[in-house]
PDB file of N, CA and C in Angstrom:
ATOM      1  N   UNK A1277     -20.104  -6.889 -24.271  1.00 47.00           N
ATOM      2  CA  UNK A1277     -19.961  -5.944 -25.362  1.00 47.00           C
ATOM      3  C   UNK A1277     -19.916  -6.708 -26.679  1.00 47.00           C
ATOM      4  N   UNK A1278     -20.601  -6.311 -27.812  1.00 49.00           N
ATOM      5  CA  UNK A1278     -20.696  -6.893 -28.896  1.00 49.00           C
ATOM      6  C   UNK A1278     -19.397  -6.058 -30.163  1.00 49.00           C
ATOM      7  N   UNK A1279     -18.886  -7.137 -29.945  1.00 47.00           N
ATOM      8  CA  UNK A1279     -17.460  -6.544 -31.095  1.00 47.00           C
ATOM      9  C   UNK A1279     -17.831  -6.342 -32.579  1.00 47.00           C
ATOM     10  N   UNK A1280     -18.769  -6.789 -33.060  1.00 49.00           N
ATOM     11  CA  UNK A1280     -19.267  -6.963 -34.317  1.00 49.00           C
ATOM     12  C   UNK A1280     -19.871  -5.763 -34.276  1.00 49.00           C
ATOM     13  N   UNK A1281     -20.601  -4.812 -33.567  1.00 49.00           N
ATOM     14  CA  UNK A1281     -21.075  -3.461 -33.883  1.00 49.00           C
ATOM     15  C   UNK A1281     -20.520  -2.760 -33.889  1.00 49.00           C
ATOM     16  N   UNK A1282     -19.458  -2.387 -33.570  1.00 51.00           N
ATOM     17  CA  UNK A1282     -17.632  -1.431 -33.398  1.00 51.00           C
ATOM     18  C   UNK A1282     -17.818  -1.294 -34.628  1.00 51.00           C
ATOM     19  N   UNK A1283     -17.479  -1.706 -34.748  1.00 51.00           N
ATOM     20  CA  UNK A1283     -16.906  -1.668 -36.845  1.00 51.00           C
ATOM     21  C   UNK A1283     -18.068  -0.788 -37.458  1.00 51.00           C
ATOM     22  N   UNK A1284     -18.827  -1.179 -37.136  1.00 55.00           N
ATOM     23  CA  UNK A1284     -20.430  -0.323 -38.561  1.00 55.00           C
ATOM     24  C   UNK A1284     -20.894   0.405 -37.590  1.00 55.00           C
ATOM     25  N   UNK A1285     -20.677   0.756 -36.075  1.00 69.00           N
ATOM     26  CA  UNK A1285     -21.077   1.636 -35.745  1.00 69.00           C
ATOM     27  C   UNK A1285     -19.737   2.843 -35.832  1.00 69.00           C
ATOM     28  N   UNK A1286     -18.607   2.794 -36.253  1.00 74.00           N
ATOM     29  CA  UNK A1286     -17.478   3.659 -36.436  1.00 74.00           C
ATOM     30  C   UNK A1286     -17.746   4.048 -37.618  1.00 74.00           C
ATOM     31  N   UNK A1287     -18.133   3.342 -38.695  1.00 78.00           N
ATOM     32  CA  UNK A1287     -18.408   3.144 -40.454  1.00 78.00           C
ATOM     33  C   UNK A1287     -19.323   4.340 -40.149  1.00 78.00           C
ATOM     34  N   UNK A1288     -20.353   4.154 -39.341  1.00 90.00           N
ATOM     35  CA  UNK A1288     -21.772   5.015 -39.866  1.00 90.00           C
ATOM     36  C   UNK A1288     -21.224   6.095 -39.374  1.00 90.00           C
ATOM     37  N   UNK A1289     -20.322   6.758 -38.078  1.00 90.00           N
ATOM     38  CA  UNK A1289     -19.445   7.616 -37.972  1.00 90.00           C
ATOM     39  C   UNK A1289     -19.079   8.087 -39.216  1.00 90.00           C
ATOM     40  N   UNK A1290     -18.153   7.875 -39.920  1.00 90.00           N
ATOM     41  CA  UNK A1290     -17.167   7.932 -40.903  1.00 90.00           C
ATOM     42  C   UNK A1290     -18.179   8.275 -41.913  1.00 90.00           C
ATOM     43  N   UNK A1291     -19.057   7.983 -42.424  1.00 91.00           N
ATOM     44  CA  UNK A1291     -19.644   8.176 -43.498  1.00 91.00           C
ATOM     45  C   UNK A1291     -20.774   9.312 -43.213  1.00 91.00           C
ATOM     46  N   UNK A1292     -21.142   9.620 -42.146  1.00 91.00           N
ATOM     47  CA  UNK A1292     -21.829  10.939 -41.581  1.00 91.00           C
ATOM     48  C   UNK A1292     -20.593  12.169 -41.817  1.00 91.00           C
ATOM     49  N   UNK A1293     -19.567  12.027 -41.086  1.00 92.00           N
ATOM     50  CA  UNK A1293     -18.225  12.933 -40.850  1.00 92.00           C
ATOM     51  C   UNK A1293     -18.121  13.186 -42.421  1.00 92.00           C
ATOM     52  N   UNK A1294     -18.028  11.916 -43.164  1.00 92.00           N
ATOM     53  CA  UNK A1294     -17.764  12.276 -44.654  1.00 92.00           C
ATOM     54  C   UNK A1294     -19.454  12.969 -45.340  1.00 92.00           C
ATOM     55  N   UNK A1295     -20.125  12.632 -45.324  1.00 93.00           N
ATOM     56  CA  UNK A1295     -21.035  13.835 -45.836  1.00 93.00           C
ATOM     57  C   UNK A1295     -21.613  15.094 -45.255  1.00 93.00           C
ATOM     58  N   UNK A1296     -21.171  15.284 -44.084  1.00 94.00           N
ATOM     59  CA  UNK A1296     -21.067  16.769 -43.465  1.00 94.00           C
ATOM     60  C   UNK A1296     -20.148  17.485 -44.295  1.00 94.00           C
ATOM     61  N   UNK A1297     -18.434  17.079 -44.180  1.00 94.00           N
ATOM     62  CA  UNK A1297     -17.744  17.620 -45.098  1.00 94.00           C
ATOM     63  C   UNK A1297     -17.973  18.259 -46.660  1.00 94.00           C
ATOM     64  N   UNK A1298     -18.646  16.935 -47.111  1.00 95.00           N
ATOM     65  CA  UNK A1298     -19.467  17.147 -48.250  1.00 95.00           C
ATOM     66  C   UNK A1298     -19.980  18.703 -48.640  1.00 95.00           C
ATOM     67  N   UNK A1299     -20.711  18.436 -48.018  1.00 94.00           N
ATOM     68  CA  UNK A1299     -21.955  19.541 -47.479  1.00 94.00           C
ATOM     69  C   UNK A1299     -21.481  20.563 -47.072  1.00 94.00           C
ATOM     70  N   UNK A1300     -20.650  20.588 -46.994  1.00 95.00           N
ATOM     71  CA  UNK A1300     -19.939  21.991 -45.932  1.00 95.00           C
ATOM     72  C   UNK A1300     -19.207  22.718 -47.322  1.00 95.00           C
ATOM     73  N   UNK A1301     -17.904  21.793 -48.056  1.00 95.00           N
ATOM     74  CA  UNK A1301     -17.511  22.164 -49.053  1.00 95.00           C
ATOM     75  C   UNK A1301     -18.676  22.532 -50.380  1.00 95.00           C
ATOM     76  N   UNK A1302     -19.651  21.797 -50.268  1.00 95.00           N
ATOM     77  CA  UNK A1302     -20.511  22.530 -51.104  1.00 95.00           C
ATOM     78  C   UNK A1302     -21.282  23.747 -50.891  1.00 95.00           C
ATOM     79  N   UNK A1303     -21.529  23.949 -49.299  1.00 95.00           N
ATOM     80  CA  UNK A1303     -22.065  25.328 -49.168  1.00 95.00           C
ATOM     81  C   UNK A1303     -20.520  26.190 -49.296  1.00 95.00           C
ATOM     82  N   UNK A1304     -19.379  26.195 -48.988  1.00 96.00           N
ATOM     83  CA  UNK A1304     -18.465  26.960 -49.558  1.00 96.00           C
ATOM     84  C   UNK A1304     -18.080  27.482 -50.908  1.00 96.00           C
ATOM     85  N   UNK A1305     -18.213  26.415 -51.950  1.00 96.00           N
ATOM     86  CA  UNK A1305     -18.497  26.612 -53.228  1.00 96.00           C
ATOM     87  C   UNK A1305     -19.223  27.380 -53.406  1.00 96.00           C
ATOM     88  N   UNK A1306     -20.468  27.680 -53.111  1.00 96.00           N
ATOM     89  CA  UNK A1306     -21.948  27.911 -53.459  1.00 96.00           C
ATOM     90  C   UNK A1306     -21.933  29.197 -53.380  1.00 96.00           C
ATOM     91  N   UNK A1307     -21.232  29.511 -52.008  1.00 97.00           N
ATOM     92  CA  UNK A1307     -20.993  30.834 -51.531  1.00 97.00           C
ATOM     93  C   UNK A1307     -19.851  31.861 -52.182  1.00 97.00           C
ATOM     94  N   UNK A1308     -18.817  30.828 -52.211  1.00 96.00           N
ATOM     95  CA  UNK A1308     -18.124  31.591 -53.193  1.00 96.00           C
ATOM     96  C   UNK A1308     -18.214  32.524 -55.158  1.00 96.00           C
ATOM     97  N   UNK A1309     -19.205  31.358 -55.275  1.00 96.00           N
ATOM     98  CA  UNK A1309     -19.852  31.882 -56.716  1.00 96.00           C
ATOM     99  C   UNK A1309     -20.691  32.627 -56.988  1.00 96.00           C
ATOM    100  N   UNK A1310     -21.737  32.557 -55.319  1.00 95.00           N
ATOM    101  CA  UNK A1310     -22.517  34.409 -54.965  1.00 95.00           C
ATOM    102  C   UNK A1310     -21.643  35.181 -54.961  1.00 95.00           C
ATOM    103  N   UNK A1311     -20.751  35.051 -54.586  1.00 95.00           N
ATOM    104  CA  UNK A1311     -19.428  36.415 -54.171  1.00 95.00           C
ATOM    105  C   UNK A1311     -18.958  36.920 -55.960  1.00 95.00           C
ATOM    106  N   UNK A1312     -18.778  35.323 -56.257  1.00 92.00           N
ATOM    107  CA  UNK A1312     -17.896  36.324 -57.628  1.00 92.00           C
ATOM    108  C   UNK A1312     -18.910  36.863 -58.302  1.00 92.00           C
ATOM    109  N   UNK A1313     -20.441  36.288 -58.610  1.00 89.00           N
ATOM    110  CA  UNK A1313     -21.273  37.262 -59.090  1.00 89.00           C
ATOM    111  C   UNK A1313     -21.716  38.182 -58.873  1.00 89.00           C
ATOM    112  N   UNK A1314     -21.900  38.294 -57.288  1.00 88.00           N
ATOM    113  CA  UNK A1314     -21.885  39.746 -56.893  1.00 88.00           C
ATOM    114  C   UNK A1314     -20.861  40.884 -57.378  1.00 88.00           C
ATOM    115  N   UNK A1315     -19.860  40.321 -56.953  1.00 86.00           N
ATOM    116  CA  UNK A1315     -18.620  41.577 -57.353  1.00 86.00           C
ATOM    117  C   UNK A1315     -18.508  41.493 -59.055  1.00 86.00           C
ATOM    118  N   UNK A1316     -18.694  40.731 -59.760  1.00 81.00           N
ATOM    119  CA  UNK A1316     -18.915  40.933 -61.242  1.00 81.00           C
ATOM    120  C   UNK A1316     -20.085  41.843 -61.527  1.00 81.00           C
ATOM    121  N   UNK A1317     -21.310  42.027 -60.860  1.00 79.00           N
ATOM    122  CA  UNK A1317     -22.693  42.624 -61.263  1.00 79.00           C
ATOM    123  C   UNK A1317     -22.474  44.034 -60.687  1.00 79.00           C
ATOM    124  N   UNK A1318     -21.143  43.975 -59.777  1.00 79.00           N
ATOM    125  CA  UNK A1318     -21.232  45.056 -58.673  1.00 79.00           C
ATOM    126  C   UNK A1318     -20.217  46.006 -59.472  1.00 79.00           C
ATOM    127  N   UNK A1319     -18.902  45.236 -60.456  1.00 76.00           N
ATOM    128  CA  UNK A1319     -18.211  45.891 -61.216  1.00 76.00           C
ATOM    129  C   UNK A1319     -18.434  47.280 -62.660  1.00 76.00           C
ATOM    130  N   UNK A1320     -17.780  48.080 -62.505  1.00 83.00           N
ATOM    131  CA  UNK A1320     -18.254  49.297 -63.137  1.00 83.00           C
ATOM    132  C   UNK A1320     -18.196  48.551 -64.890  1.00 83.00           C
ATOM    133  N   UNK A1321     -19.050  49.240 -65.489  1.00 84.00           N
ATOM    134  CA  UNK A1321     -19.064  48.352 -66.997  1.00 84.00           C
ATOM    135  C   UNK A1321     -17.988  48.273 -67.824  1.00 84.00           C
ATOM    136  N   UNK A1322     -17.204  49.534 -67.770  1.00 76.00           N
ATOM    137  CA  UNK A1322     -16.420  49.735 -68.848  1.00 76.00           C
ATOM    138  C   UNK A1322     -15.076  48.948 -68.223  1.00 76.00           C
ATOM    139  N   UNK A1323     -14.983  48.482 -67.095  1.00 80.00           N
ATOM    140  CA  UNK A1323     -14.018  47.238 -66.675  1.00 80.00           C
ATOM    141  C   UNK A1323     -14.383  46.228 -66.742  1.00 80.00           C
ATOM    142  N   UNK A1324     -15.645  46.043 -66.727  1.00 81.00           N
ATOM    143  CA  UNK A1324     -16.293  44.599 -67.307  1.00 81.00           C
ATOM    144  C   UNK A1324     -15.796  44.321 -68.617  1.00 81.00           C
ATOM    145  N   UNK A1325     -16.349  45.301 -69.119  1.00 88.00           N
ATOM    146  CA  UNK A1325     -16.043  45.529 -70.782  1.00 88.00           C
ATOM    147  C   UNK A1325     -14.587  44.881 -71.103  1.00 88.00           C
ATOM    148  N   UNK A1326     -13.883  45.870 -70.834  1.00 87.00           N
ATOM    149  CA  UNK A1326     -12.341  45.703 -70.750  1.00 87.00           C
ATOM    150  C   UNK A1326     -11.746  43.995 -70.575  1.00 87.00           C
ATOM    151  N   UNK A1327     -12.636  43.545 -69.753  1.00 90.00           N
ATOM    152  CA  UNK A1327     -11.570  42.081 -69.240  1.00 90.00           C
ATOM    153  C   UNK A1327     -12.600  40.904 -70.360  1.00 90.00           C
ATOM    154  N   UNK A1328     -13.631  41.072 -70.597  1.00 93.00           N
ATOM    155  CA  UNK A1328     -14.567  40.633 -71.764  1.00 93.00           C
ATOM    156  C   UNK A1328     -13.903  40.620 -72.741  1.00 93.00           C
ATOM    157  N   UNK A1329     -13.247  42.118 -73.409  1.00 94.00           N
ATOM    158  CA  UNK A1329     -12.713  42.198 -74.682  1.00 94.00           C
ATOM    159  C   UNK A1329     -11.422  41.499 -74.762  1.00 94.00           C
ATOM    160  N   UNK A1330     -10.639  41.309 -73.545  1.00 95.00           N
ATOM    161  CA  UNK A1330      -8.815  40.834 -73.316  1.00 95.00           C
ATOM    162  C   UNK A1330      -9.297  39.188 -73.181  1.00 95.00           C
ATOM    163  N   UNK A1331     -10.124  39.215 -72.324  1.00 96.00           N
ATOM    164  CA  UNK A1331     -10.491  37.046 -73.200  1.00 96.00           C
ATOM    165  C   UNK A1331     -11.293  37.186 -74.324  1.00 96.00           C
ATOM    166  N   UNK A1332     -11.582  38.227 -74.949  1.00 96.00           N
ATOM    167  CA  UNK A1332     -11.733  37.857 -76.054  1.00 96.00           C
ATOM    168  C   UNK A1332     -10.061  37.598 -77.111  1.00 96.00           C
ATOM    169  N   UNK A1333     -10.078  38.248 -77.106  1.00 96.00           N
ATOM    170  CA  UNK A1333      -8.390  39.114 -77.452  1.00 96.00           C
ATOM    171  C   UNK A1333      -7.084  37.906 -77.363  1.00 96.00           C
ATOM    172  N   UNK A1334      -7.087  37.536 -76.279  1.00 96.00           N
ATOM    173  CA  UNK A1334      -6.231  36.009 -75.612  1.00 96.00           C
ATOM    174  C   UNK A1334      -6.901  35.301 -76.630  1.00 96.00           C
ATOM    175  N   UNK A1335      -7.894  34.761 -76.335  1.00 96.00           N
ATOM    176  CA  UNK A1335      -8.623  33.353 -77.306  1.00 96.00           C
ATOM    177  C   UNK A1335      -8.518  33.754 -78.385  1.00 96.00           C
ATOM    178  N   UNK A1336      -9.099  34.769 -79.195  1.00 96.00           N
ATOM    179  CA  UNK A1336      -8.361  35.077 -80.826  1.00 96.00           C
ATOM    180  C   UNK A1336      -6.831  34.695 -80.825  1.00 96.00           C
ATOM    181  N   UNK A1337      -5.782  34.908 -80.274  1.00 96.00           N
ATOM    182  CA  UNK A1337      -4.819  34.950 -80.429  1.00 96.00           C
ATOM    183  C   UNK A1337      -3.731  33.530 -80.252  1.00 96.00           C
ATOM    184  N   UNK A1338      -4.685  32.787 -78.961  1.00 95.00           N
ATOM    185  CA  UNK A1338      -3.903  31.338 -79.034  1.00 95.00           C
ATOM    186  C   UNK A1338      -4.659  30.489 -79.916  1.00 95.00           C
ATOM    187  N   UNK A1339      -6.253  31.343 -80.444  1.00 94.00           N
ATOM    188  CA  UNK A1339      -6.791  30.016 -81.462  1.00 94.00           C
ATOM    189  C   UNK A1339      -6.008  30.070 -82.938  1.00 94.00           C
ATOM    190  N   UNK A1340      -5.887  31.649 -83.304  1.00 94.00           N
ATOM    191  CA  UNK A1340      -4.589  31.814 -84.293  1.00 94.00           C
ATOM    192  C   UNK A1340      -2.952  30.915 -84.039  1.00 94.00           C
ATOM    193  N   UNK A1341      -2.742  31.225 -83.224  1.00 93.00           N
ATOM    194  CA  UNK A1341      -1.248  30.749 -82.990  1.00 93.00           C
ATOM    195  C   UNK A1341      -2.002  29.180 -83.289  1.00 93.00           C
ATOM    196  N   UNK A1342      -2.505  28.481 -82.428  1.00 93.00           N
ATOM    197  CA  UNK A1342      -2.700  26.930 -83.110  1.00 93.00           C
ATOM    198  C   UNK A1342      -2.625  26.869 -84.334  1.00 93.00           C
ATOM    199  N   UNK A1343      -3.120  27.412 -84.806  1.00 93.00           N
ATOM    200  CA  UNK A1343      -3.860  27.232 -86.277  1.00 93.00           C
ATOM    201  C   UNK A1343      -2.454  27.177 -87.052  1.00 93.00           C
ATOM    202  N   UNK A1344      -1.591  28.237 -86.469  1.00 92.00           N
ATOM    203  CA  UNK A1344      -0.419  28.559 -87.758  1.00 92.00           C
ATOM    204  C   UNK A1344       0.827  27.326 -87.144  1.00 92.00           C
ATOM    205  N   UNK A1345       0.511  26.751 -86.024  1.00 91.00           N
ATOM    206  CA  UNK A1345       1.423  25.538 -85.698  1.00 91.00           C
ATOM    207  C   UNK A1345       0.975  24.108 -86.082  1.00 91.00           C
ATOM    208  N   UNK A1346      -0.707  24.537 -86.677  1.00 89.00           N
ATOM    209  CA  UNK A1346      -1.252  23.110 -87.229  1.00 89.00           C
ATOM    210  C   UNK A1346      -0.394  23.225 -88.812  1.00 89.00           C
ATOM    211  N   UNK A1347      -0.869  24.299 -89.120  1.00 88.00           N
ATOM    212  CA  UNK A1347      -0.262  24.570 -90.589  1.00 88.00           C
ATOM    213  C   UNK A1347       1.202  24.221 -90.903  1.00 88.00           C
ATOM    214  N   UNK A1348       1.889  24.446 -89.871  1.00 85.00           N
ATOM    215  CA  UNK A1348       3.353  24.514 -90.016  1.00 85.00           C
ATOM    216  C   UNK A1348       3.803  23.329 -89.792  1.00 85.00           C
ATOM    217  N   UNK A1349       3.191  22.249 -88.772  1.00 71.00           N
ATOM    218  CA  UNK A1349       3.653  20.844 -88.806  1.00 71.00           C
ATOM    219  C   UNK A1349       3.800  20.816 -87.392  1.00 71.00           C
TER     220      UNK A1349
END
């Protein structure tokens, strides 16, 4: 038995195992961001609307608040 191939034949293991994973978590991602666009495209407008206008609404409001804590020191 050759002891010197153990090692890089476990390695090439390990580094297959690690880009399956890869691959796997990226088709999960992938899938998950069909989902949220679906259910966003699938959402009625005027609740679209609604959560559009409230990050709008939030971000006006903490870019104000900075502004008056830059001002203030």
């Amino acid at each position: 038995m050759n002891v010197e191939s153990t090692p890089a034949a476990s390695g090439d293991v390990l580094a297959h195992a690690s880009a399956q994973g890869r691959l796997q978590h990226s088709i999960a991602t992938t899938l998950l961001v069909i989902a949220a666009a679906r259910a966003e495209r699938e959402a009625p407008p005027i609740h679209a609307a609604r959560q559009h206008l409230a990050a709008v609404y939030g971000a006006t409001r903490l870019r104000r608040r900075l502004e008056r804590e830059t001002v203030t020191g």
